[in-house]
XYZ file of C-alpha atoms in Angstrom:
274
model
C 102.174 108.011 102.110
C 105.834 108.650 103.242
C 104.179 110.363 106.005
C 102.241 107.333 107.279
C 105.238 104.951 106.461
C 107.435 107.387 108.810
C 104.709 107.458 111.591
C 104.745 103.876 111.163
C 108.449 102.884 111.483
C 109.005 105.214 114.346
C 106.285 103.365 116.114
C 108.194 100.026 115.207
C 111.582 101.529 116.160
C 110.317 102.208 119.818
C 109.333 99.013 120.111
C 112.112 96.769 121.821
C 110.555 93.582 120.776
C 109.893 94.540 117.796
C 113.275 95.696 117.157
C 114.169 92.572 118.267
C 112.522 90.326 116.087
C 113.217 92.590 113.065
C 116.977 92.183 113.670
C 116.864 88.599 114.387
C 114.688 87.954 111.026
C 117.094 89.687 109.198
C 120.580 88.055 110.869
C 119.031 84.407 110.860
C 118.291 85.257 106.855
C 122.326 86.326 106.283
C 123.380 83.524 108.730
C 121.447 80.551 106.861
C 123.359 81.676 103.726
C 126.407 82.306 105.342
C 126.029 79.035 107.348
C 126.260 76.929 103.606
C 129.171 78.460 102.481
C 130.916 76.768 105.922
C 132.731 73.319 104.653
C 132.263 70.343 107.106
C 135.462 67.991 107.718
C 134.470 64.937 110.038
C 136.883 61.983 110.061
C 137.881 62.391 106.688
C 134.547 63.080 105.512
C 134.255 66.462 103.399
C 131.030 68.327 102.758
C 130.825 71.721 101.284
C 126.896 72.421 100.995
C 127.498 75.348 98.467
C 129.274 72.555 96.449
C 126.316 70.457 95.732
C 125.095 73.179 93.025
C 122.463 74.870 95.362
C 124.082 77.990 94.522
C 124.407 77.739 90.641
C 122.232 80.240 88.648
C 119.504 80.617 87.854
C 118.363 77.613 90.599
C 119.678 79.658 93.384
C 116.901 82.467 92.838
C 114.528 79.423 93.655
C 116.465 77.504 96.247
C 117.016 80.970 98.005
C 113.312 82.516 98.147
C 112.127 79.283 98.819
C 114.238 78.738 101.943
C 114.107 82.607 103.038
C 109.958 82.188 102.940
C 110.413 79.827 106.075
C 111.661 83.042 108.294
C 108.637 85.155 107.599
C 107.005 84.593 110.955
C 109.501 86.754 112.557
C 108.044 89.468 110.410
C 105.015 88.475 111.170
C 104.893 88.731 114.414
C 106.150 92.140 114.392
C 103.031 93.243 112.414
C 100.362 91.409 114.304
C 101.930 93.232 117.443
C 102.038 96.558 115.762
C 98.202 96.796 115.405
C 97.633 94.809 118.486
C 99.859 97.704 120.164
C 97.156 99.889 118.776
C 94.412 98.724 120.644
C 96.246 98.173 124.006
C 98.056 101.545 124.049
C 94.813 103.468 123.090
C 96.981 104.586 120.217
C 94.685 104.049 117.371
C 92.051 106.593 118.778
C 94.261 109.080 119.552
C 95.773 108.918 116.035
C 92.088 109.329 115.008
C 91.330 112.336 117.124
C 94.412 114.057 115.562
C 93.001 113.739 112.175
C 94.532 110.597 111.102
C 91.602 108.999 109.108
C 90.583 105.388 109.179
C 91.776 104.368 105.434
C 95.126 105.965 106.286
C 96.029 104.202 109.290
C 94.753 100.697 107.481
C 96.993 101.923 104.432
C 100.183 102.782 106.630
C 99.805 99.706 108.186
C 99.555 97.888 104.553
C 102.400 100.171 103.309
C 104.566 98.769 106.568
C 103.509 95.126 105.523
C 104.858 96.030 102.010
C 108.654 97.689 102.866
C 108.894 94.505 105.036
C 108.316 92.464 102.179
C 110.333 94.763 99.644
C 113.110 94.872 102.356
C 113.562 91.298 102.883
C 113.140 90.648 98.739
C 116.387 92.852 98.166
C 118.197 91.190 100.961
C 117.543 87.947 99.079
C 118.438 89.010 95.731
C 121.784 90.455 97.426
C 122.834 87.641 99.171
C 121.820 85.084 96.449
C 123.956 87.420 93.394
C 126.636 87.439 95.607
C 126.923 83.681 96.328
C 125.639 82.853 92.781
C 128.870 84.759 91.613
C 131.041 83.217 94.031
C 129.999 79.679 93.565
C 128.033 79.030 90.674
C 129.441 77.236 87.842
C 127.762 79.822 85.019
C 128.509 83.313 84.578
C 126.839 84.220 81.368
C 124.708 86.969 81.818
C 121.578 85.445 80.073
C 121.542 82.720 82.744
C 122.029 84.661 85.815
C 119.141 86.713 85.110
C 117.008 84.101 83.923
C 114.142 82.459 86.513
C 114.267 85.688 88.047
C 110.138 85.563 88.603
C 110.999 84.045 92.032
C 111.732 87.018 93.550
C 108.876 89.076 92.624
C 106.692 86.150 93.560
C 108.433 85.611 96.530
C 107.470 89.310 97.421
C 104.019 88.709 96.434
C 104.018 85.700 99.342
C 105.116 88.026 101.879
C 102.860 91.094 101.154
C 99.994 88.050 101.053
C 101.093 86.384 104.199
C 101.294 89.525 106.254
C 97.762 90.463 104.725
C 96.472 87.825 106.483
C 98.383 88.395 109.841
C 97.009 92.036 109.756
C 93.375 91.391 109.025
C 93.729 88.501 112.232
C 95.342 91.358 114.010
C 92.238 94.119 113.331
C 89.823 91.218 114.157
C 91.184 90.021 117.446
C 93.329 93.064 118.367
C 95.524 90.468 120.427
C 98.767 89.010 119.078
C 98.386 86.022 120.595
C 94.840 85.362 119.039
C 95.980 86.443 115.897
C 98.559 83.903 115.810
C 96.456 81.234 117.129
C 93.953 82.128 114.326
C 96.142 82.229 112.245
C 97.469 78.356 113.041
C 93.998 77.323 113.082
C 93.548 78.492 109.315
C 96.466 76.313 108.199
C 95.021 73.051 110.448
C 91.827 73.857 108.354
C 93.292 74.426 104.743
C 95.461 71.185 105.407
C 92.123 69.035 106.223
C 90.630 70.392 103.036
C 93.749 69.303 100.989
C 93.865 65.853 103.409
C 90.109 65.205 102.065
C 90.745 66.318 98.667
C 93.931 63.851 98.241
C 92.023 60.889 99.667
C 89.077 61.518 97.100
C 91.814 61.432 94.402
C 91.824 65.419 94.327
C 88.279 66.139 93.579
C 88.767 68.952 95.588
C 91.995 70.184 94.372
C 90.234 73.264 92.511
C 89.250 74.589 95.897
C 92.271 73.633 97.448
C 94.053 75.628 95.254
C 91.778 78.736 96.017
C 92.651 78.789 99.903
C 94.525 81.817 100.693
C 97.428 79.978 102.593
C 97.732 77.111 99.876
C 97.904 79.231 97.121
C 100.697 81.936 98.541
C 102.815 78.495 99.455
C 101.905 77.205 95.671
C 103.911 80.915 94.190
C 107.423 79.375 95.137
C 107.153 75.136 94.877
C 109.896 72.985 96.498
C 113.339 73.190 94.610
C 114.817 69.856 95.869
C 113.679 67.605 93.193
C 115.551 70.014 90.554
C 118.613 69.025 92.123
C 120.418 66.751 89.602
C 121.720 64.716 92.310
C 117.957 64.312 93.648
C 116.814 63.300 89.920
C 119.491 60.846 89.502
C 118.802 59.319 92.327
C 115.000 58.804 91.713
C 115.998 57.602 88.494
C 117.838 55.013 89.632
C 115.097 53.608 91.485
C 112.375 54.145 88.496
C 110.740 57.535 89.930
C 110.613 59.656 87.264
C 110.164 63.393 88.428
C 107.900 65.774 86.187
C 106.818 68.278 88.369
C 106.264 72.380 87.292
C 108.657 74.184 89.236
C 108.029 77.726 87.350
C 105.737 80.439 88.932
C 101.779 80.374 88.333
C 100.026 83.337 86.857
C 96.717 81.716 88.644
C 98.798 81.504 91.932
C 99.789 84.964 91.278
C 96.542 86.009 90.117
C 94.349 84.128 93.283
C 97.237 85.633 96.142
C 96.458 89.449 94.588
C 92.648 88.885 94.952
C 93.226 87.308 98.613
C 95.509 90.387 99.592
C 93.328 92.850 98.267
C 90.372 91.029 100.188
C 92.165 90.819 103.537
C 93.080 94.230 103.098
C 89.314 95.695 102.470
C 87.978 94.120 105.169
C 90.516 94.793 107.672
C 89.267 98.158 106.822
C 85.696 97.289 106.935
C 86.078 96.319 110.611
C 87.806 99.297 111.163
C 85.305 101.585 110.047
C 82.564 99.444 111.064
C 83.908 99.808 114.917
C 82.992 102.317 117.758
C 86.465 103.262 118.286
């Protein structure tokens, strides 16, 4: 496995575009959280985002994993480019001639996506821990390490999303088409979700089974958990009773989709005459 992973990392590192996207992803991730530490003083009005409670333990685990998820497209582009380059540069065929099996090829790509997700999760953990220790009003060990299920949920969400990208890349063999299919699939899920809402949620059971929706449900929006938002809602007579925890059902559905997408990626490559 390490040999397969090493081969993929060398390929990615030798690609300037992939290097740029990876550095951009991790750079933006770090910049976003560092920017939240900046105090804004304008005309006597002072605003410090870090003082709004977003970095309080254990809320920080929920907030940071939710926000960091928006940058995953950078790594998704690296993944689809990784597959597309195999076809355009004829390296896939050459690797098979050199003794790499089709199963090992797919496994090497999947291991790379897992590594991306793992590194991203570790980075979010480290940044969140540092910001929390600096700004959180709570420093008890039990509170600091509570609600950390959002981190493995974030990891699973990334692996799931990257698996979809991997499948579309294998299916289309082109980076642009892969991302186009991803956007199209997202639109289809949004339409189905809208139809369900229009029909009083009669299709909610189906919506929950959709891949992107199930992955999105792993980490629900954290903003209505903020005390300021809840106070404002109560003042206008709105009661917020949402469930924010990580659902075992969503974990199971996402895991099944990962298996499905990786299997069919292998199936397509196995059936093709390369």
